[in-house]
CSV table of C-alpha atoms and ligand atoms in Angstrom, one decimal:
chain,number,residue,atom,x,y,z
A,1,MET,CA,0.2,0.2,-0.2
A,2,GLU,CA,1.2,3.3,-0.4
A,3,LYS,CA,1.9,5.5,1.9
A,4,CYS,CA,0.6,8.5,3.0
A,5,LEU,CA,2.2,12.0,3.1
A,6,PHE,CA,-0.5,13.3,6.1
A,7,CYS,CA,0.3,9.8,8.0
A,8,GLU,CA,4.1,10.3,7.6
A,9,ILE,CA,4.2,13.6,8.8
A,10,ALA,CA,2.0,12.9,12.3
A,11,LYS,CA,5.5,9.6,12.8
A,12,GLY,CA,7.3,12.4,11.7
A,13,ASN,CA,9.1,10.8,9.3
A,14,ILE,CA,8.9,13.6,6.1
A,15,PRO,CA,9.4,16.6,8.5
A,16,ALA,CA,7.0,20.2,8.7
A,17,THR,CA,6.4,22.7,10.6
A,18,ILE,CA,4.5,21.6,13.6
A,19,GLU,CA,2.3,24.8,15.0
A,20,TYR,CA,1.0,22.1,18.3
A,21,GLU,CA,0.3,18.6,18.3
A,22,ASP,CA,-1.2,16.7,21.2
A,23,GLU,CA,-2.8,12.6,21.8
A,24,ASN,CA,-5.2,13.5,19.6
A,25,VAL,CA,-4.4,15.7,16.8
A,26,ILE,CA,-1.1,17.3,15.0
A,27,ALA,CA,-1.7,21.1,13.3
A,28,PHE,CA,1.6,22.2,11.0
A,29,ARG,CA,2.2,24.6,7.9
A,30,ASP,CA,0.6,23.9,4.8
A,31,ILE,CA,3.5,24.4,2.1
A,32,ASN,CA,2.4,26.1,-0.3
A,33,PRO,CA,0.4,28.0,2.3
A,34,GLN,CA,-2.6,30.5,0.2
A,35,ALA,CA,-2.7,33.2,3.6
A,36,PRO,CA,-0.5,35.3,5.7
A,37,ILE,CA,-1.5,31.9,7.9
A,38,HIS,CA,-2.4,28.5,7.0
A,39,ILE,CA,-2.2,25.6,9.0
A,40,LEU,CA,-3.2,21.7,8.6
A,41,ILE,CA,-4.7,20.4,12.1
A,42,ILE,CA,-4.7,16.3,10.8
A,43,PRO,CA,-5.7,13.5,13.1
A,44,ARG,CA,-3.1,11.1,14.2
A,45,ASP,CA,-5.1,8.2,12.8
A,46,HIS,CA,-5.5,8.0,8.7
A,47,ILE,CA,-9.2,9.0,8.3
A,48,PRO,CA,-9.5,9.9,4.4
A,49,THR,CA,-12.3,12.0,4.2
A,50,VAL,CA,-14.8,13.8,6.3
A,51,ASN,CA,-17.7,11.0,4.6
A,52,ASP,CA,-15.3,8.5,6.6
A,53,LEU,CA,-16.4,9.7,10.8
A,54,THR,CA,-18.1,8.2,13.2
A,55,PRO,CA,-19.6,8.8,16.1
A,56,ASP,CA,-16.5,6.6,17.1
A,57,HIS,CA,-14.4,10.4,15.9
A,58,GLN,CA,-16.5,12.6,18.6
A,59,ALA,CA,-13.1,13.3,20.6
A,60,ILE,CA,-10.6,13.9,17.7
A,61,ILE,CA,-13.4,15.9,15.6
A,62,ALA,CA,-13.6,18.3,19.1
A,63,ALA,CA,-9.5,18.2,19.8
A,64,MET,CA,-9.6,19.6,15.8
A,65,PHE,CA,-11.9,22.5,16.9
A,66,GLN,CA,-10.2,23.1,20.1
A,67,ALA,CA,-6.7,23.5,18.4
A,68,VAL,CA,-8.7,26.1,15.6
A,69,GLN,CA,-9.0,28.1,18.7
A,70,LYS,CA,-5.7,27.6,20.4
A,71,LEU,CA,-4.0,28.3,16.8
A,72,THR,CA,-5.7,32.2,16.4
A,73,ARG,CA,-5.0,32.9,19.6
A,74,ASP,CA,-2.1,32.1,18.9
A,75,ASN,CA,-1.1,33.7,16.0
A,76,LYS,CA,-3.2,36.4,17.5
A,77,ILE,CA,-6.1,35.8,14.1
A,78,ASP,CA,-8.9,34.7,16.5
A,79,HIS,CA,-10.8,38.8,17.4
A,80,THR,CA,-10.2,39.3,12.9
A,81,GLY,CA,-11.5,36.8,12.3
A,82,TYR,CA,-10.1,33.4,10.1
A,83,ARG,CA,-11.2,30.5,7.8
A,84,THR,CA,-11.4,27.3,8.6
A,85,VAL,CA,-12.4,24.1,5.5
A,86,PHE,CA,-12.3,20.5,4.7
A,87,ASN,CA,-11.8,20.0,0.8
A,88,CYS,CA,-14.0,16.7,0.4
A,89,ASN,CA,-13.3,14.6,-2.1
A,90,ARG,CA,-12.8,15.5,-6.0
A,91,ASP,CA,-15.0,18.4,-6.5
A,92,GLY,CA,-14.7,20.0,-2.6
A,93,GLY,CA,-10.7,20.0,-4.2
A,94,GLN,CA,-9.4,17.8,-1.9
A,95,ASP,CA,-5.8,16.5,-2.8
A,96,VAL,CA,-4.4,14.5,0.1
A,97,TYR,CA,-6.6,11.8,1.6
A,98,HIS,CA,-5.9,12.1,4.9
A,99,LEU,CA,-8.7,13.9,6.7
A,100,HIS,CA,-7.4,18.3,7.3
A,101,LEU,CA,-8.8,21.0,8.2
A,102,HIS,CA,-7.5,24.2,6.6
A,103,VAL,CA,-7.0,26.7,8.8
A,104,LEU,CA,-6.1,30.6,6.8
A,105,GLY,CA,-5.9,34.0,8.1
A,106,GLY,CA,-4.5,36.8,7.9
A,107,ARG,CA,-5.9,38.2,4.9
A,108,LYS,CA,-9.6,39.5,4.3
A,109,MET,CA,-11.0,36.0,3.1
A,110,THR,CA,-13.4,36.7,-0.1
A,111,TRP,CA,-16.5,34.9,-1.2
A,112,PRO,CA,-17.5,32.3,-3.0
A,113,PRO,CA,-14.8,31.1,-1.9
A,114,GLY,CA,-14.3,29.3,-6.0
B,201,LIG,P1,-6.6,19.5,0.2
B,201,LIG,O1,-6.1,20.2,-1.2
B,201,LIG,O2,-6.3,18.1,-0.5
B,201,LIG,O3,-7.4,19.9,1.1
B,201,LIG,O4,-5.1,19.8,0.7
B,201,LIG,C1,-4.0,19.9,0.5
B,201,LIG,C2,-2.9,20.2,1.0
B,201,LIG,O5,-2.4,20.0,1.5
B,201,LIG,C3,-2.6,21.6,0.5
B,201,LIG,O6,-3.1,23.0,0.5
B,201,LIG,C4,-1.0,21.6,0.0
B,201,LIG,O7,0.1,23.0,-0.2
B,201,LIG,C5,-0.2,20.8,1.4
B,201,LIG,N1,0.8,19.6,1.7
B,201,LIG,C6,0.7,18.4,0.5
B,201,LIG,N2,2.3,18.5,0.2
B,201,LIG,C7,2.4,18.8,1.9
B,201,LIG,C8,3.6,19.1,2.6
B,201,LIG,O8,4.1,17.8,1.8
B,201,LIG,N3,3.4,19.5,3.0
B,201,LIG,C9,2.9,20.2,4.4
B,201,LIG,N4,2.7,20.7,4.9
B,201,LIG,N5,2.5,21.0,2.9
B,201,LIG,C10,1.4,19.6,1.5
B,202,LIG,ZN1,-3.1,9.0,6.7
């Protein structure tokens, strides 16, 4: 089976700029940032897409949003604002099939996102 890029980052086998980690999640800088602050929050467990989430993942989902709160506070964008995004499957623009929550901020976001 082909190795999963984000599992390898989570295991420390591929380097990334880690911003936060706990027993459930890891957050690191996106390699191709779309905003001055662009962080990806991933579960340590390999969950491919939002469609694969189950009630058993409650603790992981909560941890992802607690990480959003901490990271946006630390980067001082919690009050000015930011965007969180889960891309899912082809039409959602998902490229990496290990669940990840984009956190984008540091500039004014536009809508619709395109
Ligand atoms: P998706 O399109 O799947 O929602 O987002 C995948 C994200 O992963 C993209 O924003 C892309 O820039 C980022 N990415 C892809 N490969 C790497 C990598 O090796 N390291 C890091 N830090 N980010 C990556
Ligand atoms: Zn994975």
